[in-house]
Amino acid sequence: MSEPATTDSGRQAGTAGGPARVAVVGTGALAAEVVRNLGLAGIPASMHSPDGFWTTLRLAELQECYCAVAAGLEPDARRRLNGLCQVAGVDFVNVRCDADGISVETFPFGSDAGCACLECDPRGADPVTRREPDPISTSVAGALGAAAALHCAGHGARRLLISDLHEASESAALRRRDDCAACASPWREPRVIRTRNRWSAPQSLRQDTAQL
């Protein structure tokens, strides 16, 4: 399948029109599958290259998103995006599809300031021997990553593991570690969402309240 066209800045065009509501960081088939599934759901998404997404994904733009998705990122890039989402107060999804199977981790930083982060309960080292996942597993992982991005809000971080498509999946809650260096800094402040008051009181009510 074709991937979204990349701009000169390393940021790729969004899908479904309008400003992006999900930021996807990654390249290759897995990231493309996440973006494609979001587009099928009518959710605009932008794709950013792992090589320098911290320069193409501005904090203000990230805060306009529901979620950021790390699609098959290397450990250093995953940790960097994990920290950026904590600063922004935006939900974070980490999806991987490798020799160990499919892994989807959700961190609702936007609604649960006390949830675990990526470093509190790491899944473990990436496989030493890398192999290209089969297209079906990649498609399933992309669909799960997109669904997680839209349903991440809630209480508590979680990890879904699928070691084989023919076996049952495993889901577990992730506990926040008090001595975790990645979330020990004062980043987890309640997110302030500024909205414009679109409600206008009736004329009669405005007259009455003016006397109070």
mmCIF file with all atom_site columns, C-alpha atoms in Angstrom:
data_model
loop_
_atom_site.group_PDB
_atom_site.id
_atom_site.type_symbol
_atom_site.label_atom_id
_atom_site.label_alt_id
_atom_site.label_comp_id
_atom_site.label_asym_id
_atom_site.label_entity_id
_atom_site.label_seq_id
_atom_site.pdbx_PDB_ins_code
_atom_site.Cartn_x
_atom_site.Cartn_y
_atom_site.Cartn_z
_atom_site.occupancy
_atom_site.B_iso_or_equiv
_atom_site.pdbx_formal_charge
_atom_site.auth_seq_id
_atom_site.auth_comp_id
_atom_site.auth_asym_id
_atom_site.auth_atom_id
_atom_site.pdbx_PDB_model_num
ATOM 1   C CA . MET A 1 1   ? 0.000   0.000   0.000  1.00 0.00 ? 1   MET A CA 1
ATOM 2   C CA . SER A 1 2   ? 1.146   3.564   -0.608 1.00 0.00 ? 2   SER A CA 1
ATOM 3   C CA . GLU A 1 3   ? 2.191   5.767   2.298  1.00 0.00 ? 3   GLU A CA 1
ATOM 4   C CA . PRO A 1 4   ? 1.267   9.435   2.756  1.00 0.00 ? 4   PRO A CA 1
ATOM 5   C CA . ALA A 1 5   ? 3.550   11.849  0.947  1.00 0.00 ? 5   ALA A CA 1
ATOM 6   C CA . THR A 1 6   ? 6.335   13.301  3.067  1.00 0.00 ? 6   THR A CA 1
ATOM 7   C CA . THR A 1 7   ? 6.888   17.054  3.222  1.00 0.00 ? 7   THR A CA 1
ATOM 8   C CA . ASP A 1 8   ? 10.298  18.696  3.152  1.00 0.00 ? 8   ASP A CA 1
ATOM 9   C CA . SER A 1 9   ? 10.237  19.028  6.949  1.00 0.00 ? 9   SER A CA 1
ATOM 10  C CA . GLY A 1 10  ? 9.848   15.273  7.477  1.00 0.00 ? 10  GLY A CA 1
ATOM 11  C CA . ARG A 1 11  ? 6.195   15.547  8.397  1.00 0.00 ? 11  ARG A CA 1
ATOM 12  C CA . GLN A 1 12  ? 3.708   13.636  6.297  1.00 0.00 ? 12  GLN A CA 1
ATOM 13  C CA . ALA A 1 13  ? 0.341   14.839  5.178  1.00 0.00 ? 13  ALA A CA 1
ATOM 14  C CA . GLY A 1 14  ? -2.647  14.036  7.349  1.00 0.00 ? 14  GLY A CA 1
ATOM 15  C CA . THR A 1 15  ? -5.657  11.971  6.392  1.00 0.00 ? 15  THR A CA 1
ATOM 16  C CA . ALA A 1 16  ? -9.406  12.568  6.355  1.00 0.00 ? 16  ALA A CA 1
ATOM 17  C CA . GLY A 1 17  ? -8.943  16.329  6.050  1.00 0.00 ? 17  GLY A CA 1
ATOM 18  C CA . GLY A 1 18  ? -8.753  19.010  8.715  1.00 0.00 ? 18  GLY A CA 1
ATOM 19  C CA . PRO A 1 19  ? -6.194  19.401  11.491 1.00 0.00 ? 19  PRO A CA 1
ATOM 20  C CA . ALA A 1 20  ? -4.680  16.198  12.833 1.00 0.00 ? 20  ALA A CA 1
ATOM 21  C CA . ARG A 1 21  ? -6.330  14.630  15.881 1.00 0.00 ? 21  ARG A CA 1
ATOM 22  C CA . VAL A 1 22  ? -3.807  11.782  16.198 1.00 0.00 ? 22  VAL A CA 1
ATOM 23  C CA . ALA A 1 23  ? -0.058  12.137  15.686 1.00 0.00 ? 23  ALA A CA 1
ATOM 24  C CA . VAL A 1 24  ? 1.608   8.947   14.431 1.00 0.00 ? 24  VAL A CA 1
ATOM 25  C CA . VAL A 1 25  ? 5.377   8.683   14.739 1.00 0.00 ? 25  VAL A CA 1
ATOM 26  C CA . GLY A 1 26  ? 6.917   5.925   12.661 1.00 0.00 ? 26  GLY A CA 1
ATOM 27  C CA . THR A 1 27  ? 7.693   4.701   9.166  1.00 0.00 ? 27  THR A CA 1
ATOM 28  C CA . GLY A 1 28  ? 6.968   1.608   7.161  1.00 0.00 ? 28  GLY A CA 1
ATOM 29  C CA . ALA A 1 29  ? 3.949   -0.647  6.935  1.00 0.00 ? 29  ALA A CA 1
ATOM 30  C CA . LEU A 1 30  ? 2.913   -0.530  10.610 1.00 0.00 ? 30  LEU A CA 1
ATOM 31  C CA . ALA A 1 31  ? 2.722   3.265   10.784 1.00 0.00 ? 31  ALA A CA 1
ATOM 32  C CA . ALA A 1 32  ? 0.921   3.348   7.439  1.00 0.00 ? 32  ALA A CA 1
ATOM 33  C CA . GLU A 1 33  ? -1.639  0.820   8.714  1.00 0.00 ? 33  GLU A CA 1
ATOM 34  C CA . VAL A 1 34  ? -2.323  2.925   11.820 1.00 0.00 ? 34  VAL A CA 1
ATOM 35  C CA . VAL A 1 35  ? -2.889  6.031   9.693  1.00 0.00 ? 35  VAL A CA 1
ATOM 36  C CA . ARG A 1 36  ? -5.030  4.100   7.188  1.00 0.00 ? 36  ARG A CA 1
ATOM 37  C CA . ASN A 1 37  ? -7.318  2.727   9.896  1.00 0.00 ? 37  ASN A CA 1
ATOM 38  C CA . LEU A 1 38  ? -7.692  6.144   11.483 1.00 0.00 ? 38  LEU A CA 1
ATOM 39  C CA . GLY A 1 39  ? -8.640  7.498   8.074  1.00 0.00 ? 39  GLY A CA 1
ATOM 40  C CA . LEU A 1 40  ? -11.282 4.795   7.674  1.00 0.00 ? 40  LEU A CA 1
ATOM 41  C CA . ALA A 1 41  ? -12.757 5.968   10.982 1.00 0.00 ? 41  ALA A CA 1
ATOM 42  C CA . GLY A 1 42  ? -12.780 9.553   9.713  1.00 0.00 ? 42  GLY A CA 1
ATOM 43  C CA . ILE A 1 43  ? -10.060 10.715  12.123 1.00 0.00 ? 43  ILE A CA 1
ATOM 44  C CA . PRO A 1 44  ? -7.458  13.110  10.665 1.00 0.00 ? 44  PRO A CA 1
ATOM 45  C CA . ALA A 1 45  ? -3.932  11.955  11.461 1.00 0.00 ? 45  ALA A CA 1
ATOM 46  C CA . SER A 1 46  ? -0.437  13.214  10.739 1.00 0.00 ? 46  SER A CA 1
ATOM 47  C CA . MET A 1 47  ? 2.648   11.033  10.320 1.00 0.00 ? 47  MET A CA 1
ATOM 48  C CA . HIS A 1 48  ? 6.078   12.073  11.559 1.00 0.00 ? 48  HIS A CA 1
ATOM 49  C CA . SER A 1 49  ? 9.433   10.491  10.881 1.00 0.00 ? 49  SER A CA 1
ATOM 50  C CA . PRO A 1 50  ? 11.234  8.983   13.893 1.00 0.00 ? 50  PRO A CA 1
ATOM 51  C CA . ASP A 1 51  ? 14.354  10.856  12.794 1.00 0.00 ? 51  ASP A CA 1
ATOM 52  C CA . GLY A 1 52  ? 13.581  14.269  14.224 1.00 0.00 ? 52  GLY A CA 1
ATOM 53  C CA . PHE A 1 53  ? 9.868   14.177  15.048 1.00 0.00 ? 53  PHE A CA 1
ATOM 54  C CA . TRP A 1 54  ? 10.617  16.413  18.040 1.00 0.00 ? 54  TRP A CA 1
ATOM 55  C CA . THR A 1 55  ? 11.308  19.200  15.515 1.00 0.00 ? 55  THR A CA 1
ATOM 56  C CA . THR A 1 56  ? 8.304   18.576  13.223 1.00 0.00 ? 56  THR A CA 1
ATOM 57  C CA . LEU A 1 57  ? 5.730   17.845  15.949 1.00 0.00 ? 57  LEU A CA 1
ATOM 58  C CA . ARG A 1 58  ? 5.286   21.077  17.858 1.00 0.00 ? 58  ARG A CA 1
ATOM 59  C CA . LEU A 1 59  ? 3.984   20.943  21.428 1.00 0.00 ? 59  LEU A CA 1
ATOM 60  C CA . ALA A 1 60  ? 0.995   23.156  20.595 1.00 0.00 ? 60  ALA A CA 1
ATOM 61  C CA . GLU A 1 61  ? 0.035   20.856  17.713 1.00 0.00 ? 61  GLU A CA 1
ATOM 62  C CA . LEU A 1 62  ? 0.383   17.764  19.888 1.00 0.00 ? 62  LEU A CA 1
ATOM 63  C CA . GLN A 1 63  ? -1.919  19.279  22.510 1.00 0.00 ? 63  GLN A CA 1
ATOM 64  C CA . GLU A 1 64  ? -4.611  19.620  19.842 1.00 0.00 ? 64  GLU A CA 1
ATOM 65  C CA . CYS A 1 65  ? -4.515  15.835  19.328 1.00 0.00 ? 65  CYS A CA 1
ATOM 66  C CA . TYR A 1 66  ? -6.382  13.094  21.158 1.00 0.00 ? 66  TYR A CA 1
ATOM 67  C CA . CYS A 1 67  ? -3.329  10.908  21.219 1.00 0.00 ? 67  CYS A CA 1
ATOM 68  C CA . ALA A 1 68  ? 0.160   10.211  19.888 1.00 0.00 ? 68  ALA A CA 1
ATOM 69  C CA . VAL A 1 69  ? 1.053   6.767   18.557 1.00 0.00 ? 69  VAL A CA 1
ATOM 70  C CA . ALA A 1 70  ? 4.540   5.273   18.485 1.00 0.00 ? 70  ALA A CA 1
ATOM 71  C CA . ALA A 1 71  ? 4.400   2.776   15.626 1.00 0.00 ? 71  ALA A CA 1
ATOM 72  C CA . GLY A 1 72  ? 7.358   0.412   15.722 1.00 0.00 ? 72  GLY A CA 1
ATOM 73  C CA . LEU A 1 73  ? 9.822   2.947   17.114 1.00 0.00 ? 73  LEU A CA 1
ATOM 74  C CA . GLU A 1 74  ? 13.310  2.230   18.392 1.00 0.00 ? 74  GLU A CA 1
ATOM 75  C CA . PRO A 1 75  ? 13.725  2.439   22.210 1.00 0.00 ? 75  PRO A CA 1
ATOM 76  C CA . ASP A 1 76  ? 15.255  5.933   22.279 1.00 0.00 ? 76  ASP A CA 1
ATOM 77  C CA . ALA A 1 77  ? 12.513  7.387   20.085 1.00 0.00 ? 77  ALA A CA 1
ATOM 78  C CA . ARG A 1 78  ? 9.810   5.656   22.170 1.00 0.00 ? 78  ARG A CA 1
ATOM 79  C CA . ARG A 1 79  ? 11.211  7.146   25.355 1.00 0.00 ? 79  ARG A CA 1
ATOM 80  C CA . ARG A 1 80  ? 11.408  10.597  23.802 1.00 0.00 ? 80  ARG A CA 1
ATOM 81  C CA . LEU A 1 81  ? 7.786   10.469  22.633 1.00 0.00 ? 81  LEU A CA 1
ATOM 82  C CA . ASN A 1 82  ? 6.729   9.113   26.033 1.00 0.00 ? 82  ASN A CA 1
ATOM 83  C CA . GLY A 1 83  ? 8.241   12.161  27.713 1.00 0.00 ? 83  GLY A CA 1
ATOM 84  C CA . LEU A 1 84  ? 6.770   14.579  25.165 1.00 0.00 ? 84  LEU A CA 1
ATOM 85  C CA . CYS A 1 85  ? 3.266   13.195  25.721 1.00 0.00 ? 85  CYS A CA 1
ATOM 86  C CA . GLN A 1 86  ? 3.647   13.594  29.481 1.00 0.00 ? 86  GLN A CA 1
ATOM 87  C CA . VAL A 1 87  ? 4.624   17.241  29.039 1.00 0.00 ? 87  VAL A CA 1
ATOM 88  C CA . ALA A 1 88  ? 1.703   17.830  26.663 1.00 0.00 ? 88  ALA A CA 1
ATOM 89  C CA . GLY A 1 89  ? -0.804  15.896  28.778 1.00 0.00 ? 89  GLY A CA 1
ATOM 90  C CA . VAL A 1 90  ? -1.815  13.813  25.743 1.00 0.00 ? 90  VAL A CA 1
ATOM 91  C CA . ASP A 1 91  ? -2.652  10.094  25.651 1.00 0.00 ? 91  ASP A CA 1
ATOM 92  C CA . PHE A 1 92  ? 0.149   7.868   24.363 1.00 0.00 ? 92  PHE A CA 1
ATOM 93  C CA . VAL A 1 93  ? -0.047  4.520   22.553 1.00 0.00 ? 93  VAL A CA 1
ATOM 94  C CA . ASN A 1 94  ? 2.966   2.322   21.847 1.00 0.00 ? 94  ASN A CA 1
ATOM 95  C CA . VAL A 1 95  ? 2.342   -0.389  19.248 1.00 0.00 ? 95  VAL A CA 1
ATOM 96  C CA . ARG A 1 96  ? 4.923   -2.940  18.122 1.00 0.00 ? 96  ARG A CA 1
ATOM 97  C CA . CYS A 1 97  ? 4.829   -5.886  15.742 1.00 0.00 ? 97  CYS A CA 1
ATOM 98  C CA . ASP A 1 98  ? 7.988   -7.984  15.790 1.00 0.00 ? 98  ASP A CA 1
ATOM 99  C CA . ALA A 1 99  ? 9.353   -11.480 16.341 1.00 0.00 ? 99  ALA A CA 1
ATOM 100 C CA . ASP A 1 100 ? 7.679   -11.599 19.770 1.00 0.00 ? 100 ASP A CA 1
ATOM 101 C CA . GLY A 1 101 ? 4.250   -10.847 18.334 1.00 0.00 ? 101 GLY A CA 1
ATOM 102 C CA . ILE A 1 102 ? 2.004   -7.800  18.708 1.00 0.00 ? 102 ILE A CA 1
ATOM 103 C CA . SER A 1 103 ? 2.170   -5.444  21.668 1.00 0.00 ? 103 SER A CA 1
ATOM 104 C CA . VAL A 1 104 ? -0.145  -2.487  22.300 1.00 0.00 ? 104 VAL A CA 1
ATOM 105 C CA . GLU A 1 105 ? 0.479   -0.311  25.352 1.00 0.00 ? 105 GLU A CA 1
ATOM 106 C CA . THR A 1 106 ? -1.831  2.544   26.332 1.00 0.00 ? 106 THR A CA 1
ATOM 107 C CA . PHE A 1 107 ? -0.970  5.440   28.644 1.00 0.00 ? 107 PHE A CA 1
ATOM 108 C CA . PRO A 1 108 ? -3.868  7.864   29.272 1.00 0.00 ? 108 PRO A CA 1
ATOM 109 C CA . PHE A 1 109 ? -1.758  10.860  30.312 1.00 0.00 ? 109 PHE A CA 1
ATOM 110 C CA . GLY A 1 110 ? -4.570  13.194  29.223 1.00 0.00 ? 110 GLY A CA 1
ATOM 111 C CA . SER A 1 111 ? -7.137  11.862  31.705 1.00 0.00 ? 111 SER A CA 1
ATOM 112 C CA . ASP A 1 112 ? -5.149  10.043  34.397 1.00 0.00 ? 112 ASP A CA 1
ATOM 113 C CA . ALA A 1 113 ? -2.206  12.005  35.756 1.00 0.00 ? 113 ALA A CA 1
ATOM 114 C CA . GLY A 1 114 ? -1.274  9.113   38.048 1.00 0.00 ? 114 GLY A CA 1
ATOM 115 C CA . CYS A 1 115 ? -0.983  6.352   35.462 1.00 0.00 ? 115 CYS A CA 1
ATOM 116 C CA . ALA A 1 116 ? 2.227   4.477   34.726 1.00 0.00 ? 116 ALA A CA 1
ATOM 117 C CA . CYS A 1 117 ? 4.489   5.637   31.922 1.00 0.00 ? 117 CYS A CA 1
ATOM 118 C CA . LEU A 1 118 ? 6.428   3.661   29.316 1.00 0.00 ? 118 LEU A CA 1
ATOM 119 C CA . GLU A 1 119 ? 9.436   3.258   31.623 1.00 0.00 ? 119 GLU A CA 1
ATOM 120 C CA . CYS A 1 120 ? 7.548   2.194   34.762 1.00 0.00 ? 120 CYS A CA 1
ATOM 121 C CA . ASP A 1 121 ? 6.955   -1.365  33.588 1.00 0.00 ? 121 ASP A CA 1
ATOM 122 C CA . PRO A 1 122 ? 8.863   -1.927  30.328 1.00 0.00 ? 122 PRO A CA 1
ATOM 123 C CA . ARG A 1 123 ? 7.993   -4.920  28.189 1.00 0.00 ? 123 ARG A CA 1
ATOM 124 C CA . GLY A 1 124 ? 11.635  -5.893  27.813 1.00 0.00 ? 124 GLY A CA 1
ATOM 125 C CA . ALA A 1 125 ? 14.392  -5.620  25.250 1.00 0.00 ? 125 ALA A CA 1
ATOM 126 C CA . ASP A 1 126 ? 13.585  -5.662  21.563 1.00 0.00 ? 126 ASP A CA 1
ATOM 127 C CA . PRO A 1 127 ? 14.265  -8.970  19.804 1.00 0.00 ? 127 PRO A CA 1
ATOM 128 C CA . VAL A 1 128 ? 17.944  -9.436  18.956 1.00 0.00 ? 128 VAL A CA 1
ATOM 129 C CA . THR A 1 129 ? 17.051  -11.003 15.627 1.00 0.00 ? 129 THR A CA 1
ATOM 130 C CA . ARG A 1 130 ? 14.707  -8.809  13.669 1.00 0.00 ? 130 ARG A CA 1
ATOM 131 C CA . ARG A 1 131 ? 12.417  -10.193 11.026 1.00 0.00 ? 131 ARG A CA 1
ATOM 132 C CA . GLU A 1 132 ? 9.778   -8.536  8.919  1.00 0.00 ? 132 GLU A CA 1
ATOM 133 C CA . PRO A 1 133 ? 6.305   -9.328  10.339 1.00 0.00 ? 133 PRO A CA 1
ATOM 134 C CA . ASP A 1 134 ? 3.852   -10.904 7.952  1.00 0.00 ? 134 ASP A CA 1
ATOM 135 C CA . PRO A 1 135 ? 1.351   -8.510  6.319  1.00 0.00 ? 135 PRO A CA 1
ATOM 136 C CA . ILE A 1 136 ? -1.617  -9.911  8.226  1.00 0.00 ? 136 ILE A CA 1
ATOM 137 C CA . SER A 1 137 ? 0.023   -9.386  11.631 1.00 0.00 ? 137 SER A CA 1
ATOM 138 C CA . THR A 1 138 ? 1.034   -5.873  10.596 1.00 0.00 ? 138 THR A CA 1
ATOM 139 C CA . SER A 1 139 ? -2.518  -5.106  9.483  1.00 0.00 ? 139 SER A CA 1
ATOM 140 C CA . VAL A 1 140 ? -3.953  -6.409  12.770 1.00 0.00 ? 140 VAL A CA 1
ATOM 141 C CA . ALA A 1 141 ? -1.402  -4.421  14.790 1.00 0.00 ? 141 ALA A CA 1
ATOM 142 C CA . GLY A 1 142 ? -2.208  -1.269  12.843 1.00 0.00 ? 142 GLY A CA 1
ATOM 143 C CA . ALA A 1 143 ? -5.940  -1.683  13.445 1.00 0.00 ? 143 ALA A CA 1
ATOM 144 C CA . LEU A 1 144 ? -5.363  -2.300  17.168 1.00 0.00 ? 144 LEU A CA 1
ATOM 145 C CA . GLY A 1 145 ? -3.075  0.732   17.406 1.00 0.00 ? 145 GLY A CA 1
ATOM 146 C CA . ALA A 1 146 ? -5.682  2.956   15.757 1.00 0.00 ? 146 ALA A CA 1
ATOM 147 C CA . ALA A 1 147 ? -8.462  1.624   17.999 1.00 0.00 ? 147 ALA A CA 1
ATOM 148 C CA . ALA A 1 148 ? -6.303  2.152   21.086 1.00 0.00 ? 148 ALA A CA 1
ATOM 149 C CA . ALA A 1 149 ? -5.649  5.749   20.060 1.00 0.00 ? 149 ALA A CA 1
ATOM 150 C CA . LEU A 1 150 ? -9.393  6.428   19.991 1.00 0.00 ? 150 LEU A CA 1
ATOM 151 C CA . HIS A 1 151 ? -10.215 4.596   23.237 1.00 0.00 ? 151 HIS A CA 1
ATOM 152 C CA . CYS A 1 152 ? -7.150  5.309   25.346 1.00 0.00 ? 152 CYS A CA 1
ATOM 153 C CA . ALA A 1 153 ? -8.804  7.736   27.761 1.00 0.00 ? 153 ALA A CA 1
ATOM 154 C CA . GLY A 1 154 ? -9.567  6.236   31.141 1.00 0.00 ? 154 GLY A CA 1
ATOM 155 C CA . HIS A 1 155 ? -7.799  5.242   34.313 1.00 0.00 ? 155 HIS A CA 1
ATOM 156 C CA . GLY A 1 156 ? -4.592  3.292   34.314 1.00 0.00 ? 156 GLY A CA 1
ATOM 157 C CA . ALA A 1 157 ? -2.070  2.175   31.732 1.00 0.00 ? 157 ALA A CA 1
ATOM 158 C CA . ARG A 1 158 ? -2.462  -1.250  30.121 1.00 0.00 ? 158 ARG A CA 1
ATOM 159 C CA . ARG A 1 159 ? -0.558  -3.666  27.895 1.00 0.00 ? 159 ARG A CA 1
ATOM 160 C CA . LEU A 1 160 ? -2.077  -6.064  25.365 1.00 0.00 ? 160 LEU A CA 1
ATOM 161 C CA . LEU A 1 161 ? 0.130   -8.910  24.130 1.00 0.00 ? 161 LEU A CA 1
ATOM 162 C CA . ILE A 1 162 ? -0.618  -11.230 21.219 1.00 0.00 ? 162 ILE A CA 1
ATOM 163 C CA . SER A 1 163 ? 2.222   -13.681 20.781 1.00 0.00 ? 163 SER A CA 1
ATOM 164 C CA . ASP A 1 164 ? 0.457   -15.476 17.934 1.00 0.00 ? 164 ASP A CA 1
ATOM 165 C CA . LEU A 1 165 ? -2.712  -14.685 16.013 1.00 0.00 ? 165 LEU A CA 1
ATOM 166 C CA . HIS A 1 166 ? -3.913  -18.240 16.657 1.00 0.00 ? 166 HIS A CA 1
ATOM 167 C CA . GLU A 1 167 ? -3.532  -17.921 20.434 1.00 0.00 ? 167 GLU A CA 1
ATOM 168 C CA . ALA A 1 168 ? -5.405  -15.993 23.109 1.00 0.00 ? 168 ALA A CA 1
ATOM 169 C CA . SER A 1 169 ? -4.236  -12.488 23.902 1.00 0.00 ? 169 SER A CA 1
ATOM 170 C CA . GLU A 1 170 ? -3.029  -11.311 27.309 1.00 0.00 ? 170 GLU A CA 1
ATOM 171 C CA . SER A 1 171 ? -4.047  -7.986  28.864 1.00 0.00 ? 171 SER A CA 1
ATOM 172 C CA . ALA A 1 172 ? -2.538  -6.564  32.031 1.00 0.00 ? 172 ALA A CA 1
ATOM 173 C CA . ALA A 1 173 ? -2.583  -3.323  33.981 1.00 0.00 ? 173 ALA A CA 1
ATOM 174 C CA . LEU A 1 174 ? 0.724   -1.461  34.272 1.00 0.00 ? 174 LEU A CA 1
ATOM 175 C CA . ARG A 1 175 ? 1.668   -0.160  37.699 1.00 0.00 ? 175 ARG A CA 1
ATOM 176 C CA . ARG A 1 176 ? 3.331   3.182   38.193 1.00 0.00 ? 176 ARG A CA 1
ATOM 177 C CA . ARG A 1 177 ? 6.769   2.895   39.793 1.00 0.00 ? 177 ARG A CA 1
ATOM 178 C CA . ASP A 1 178 ? 7.521   5.520   42.429 1.00 0.00 ? 178 ASP A CA 1
ATOM 179 C CA . ASP A 1 179 ? 11.221  5.603   41.572 1.00 0.00 ? 179 ASP A CA 1
ATOM 180 C CA . CYS A 1 180 ? 10.691  5.863   37.800 1.00 0.00 ? 180 CYS A CA 1
ATOM 181 C CA . ALA A 1 181 ? 12.972  8.605   36.513 1.00 0.00 ? 181 ALA A CA 1
ATOM 182 C CA . ALA A 1 182 ? 10.847  9.122   33.405 1.00 0.00 ? 182 ALA A CA 1
ATOM 183 C CA . CYS A 1 183 ? 7.766   10.308  35.323 1.00 0.00 ? 183 CYS A CA 1
ATOM 184 C CA . ALA A 1 184 ? 9.322   11.671  38.516 1.00 0.00 ? 184 ALA A CA 1
ATOM 185 C CA . SER A 1 185 ? 9.484   15.238  37.200 1.00 0.00 ? 185 SER A CA 1
ATOM 186 C CA . PRO A 1 186 ? 6.517   17.591  37.809 1.00 0.00 ? 186 PRO A CA 1
ATOM 187 C CA . TRP A 1 187 ? 4.999   17.082  34.363 1.00 0.00 ? 187 TRP A CA 1
ATOM 188 C CA . ARG A 1 188 ? 1.765   15.471  35.392 1.00 0.00 ? 188 ARG A CA 1
ATOM 189 C CA . GLU A 1 189 ? -0.168  18.649  36.039 1.00 0.00 ? 189 GLU A CA 1
ATOM 190 C CA . PRO A 1 190 ? -3.904  18.652  35.235 1.00 0.00 ? 190 PRO A CA 1
ATOM 191 C CA . ARG A 1 191 ? -4.330  19.678  31.641 1.00 0.00 ? 191 ARG A CA 1
ATOM 192 C CA . VAL A 1 192 ? -6.135  23.003  31.169 1.00 0.00 ? 192 VAL A CA 1
ATOM 193 C CA . ILE A 1 193 ? -8.367  22.932  28.111 1.00 0.00 ? 193 ILE A CA 1
ATOM 194 C CA . ARG A 1 194 ? -9.311  26.394  26.908 1.00 0.00 ? 194 ARG A CA 1
ATOM 195 C CA . THR A 1 195 ? -12.648 26.596  25.158 1.00 0.00 ? 195 THR A CA 1
ATOM 196 C CA . ARG A 1 196 ? -14.818 29.422  23.985 1.00 0.00 ? 196 ARG A CA 1
ATOM 197 C CA . ASN A 1 197 ? -18.181 29.817  25.702 1.00 0.00 ? 197 ASN A CA 1
ATOM 198 C CA . ARG A 1 198 ? -20.670 29.397  22.872 1.00 0.00 ? 198 ARG A CA 1
ATOM 199 C CA . TRP A 1 199 ? -23.752 29.642  25.069 1.00 0.00 ? 199 TRP A CA 1
ATOM 200 C CA . SER A 1 200 ? -25.571 32.958  25.100 1.00 0.00 ? 200 SER A CA 1
ATOM 201 C CA . ALA A 1 201 ? -28.097 33.673  27.833 1.00 0.00 ? 201 ALA A CA 1
ATOM 202 C CA . PRO A 1 202 ? -31.573 34.914  26.856 1.00 0.00 ? 202 PRO A CA 1
ATOM 203 C CA . GLN A 1 203 ? -32.132 38.663  27.005 1.00 0.00 ? 203 GLN A CA 1
ATOM 204 C CA . SER A 1 204 ? -34.568 38.333  29.905 1.00 0.00 ? 204 SER A CA 1
ATOM 205 C CA . LEU A 1 205 ? -32.048 36.385  31.960 1.00 0.00 ? 205 LEU A CA 1
ATOM 206 C CA . ARG A 1 206 ? -29.295 38.904  31.266 1.00 0.00 ? 206 ARG A CA 1
ATOM 207 C CA . GLN A 1 207 ? -31.548 41.687  32.500 1.00 0.00 ? 207 GLN A CA 1
ATOM 208 C CA . ASP A 1 208 ? -32.319 39.827  35.715 1.00 0.00 ? 208 ASP A CA 1
ATOM 209 C CA . THR A 1 209 ? -28.717 38.888  36.465 1.00 0.00 ? 209 THR A CA 1
ATOM 210 C CA . ALA A 1 210 ? -27.539 42.437  35.874 1.00 0.00 ? 210 ALA A CA 1
ATOM 211 C CA . GLN A 1 211 ? -29.323 43.391  39.122 1.00 0.00 ? 211 GLN A CA 1
ATOM 212 C CA . LEU A 1 212 ? -27.508 40.765  41.207 1.00 0.00 ? 212 LEU A CA 1
#
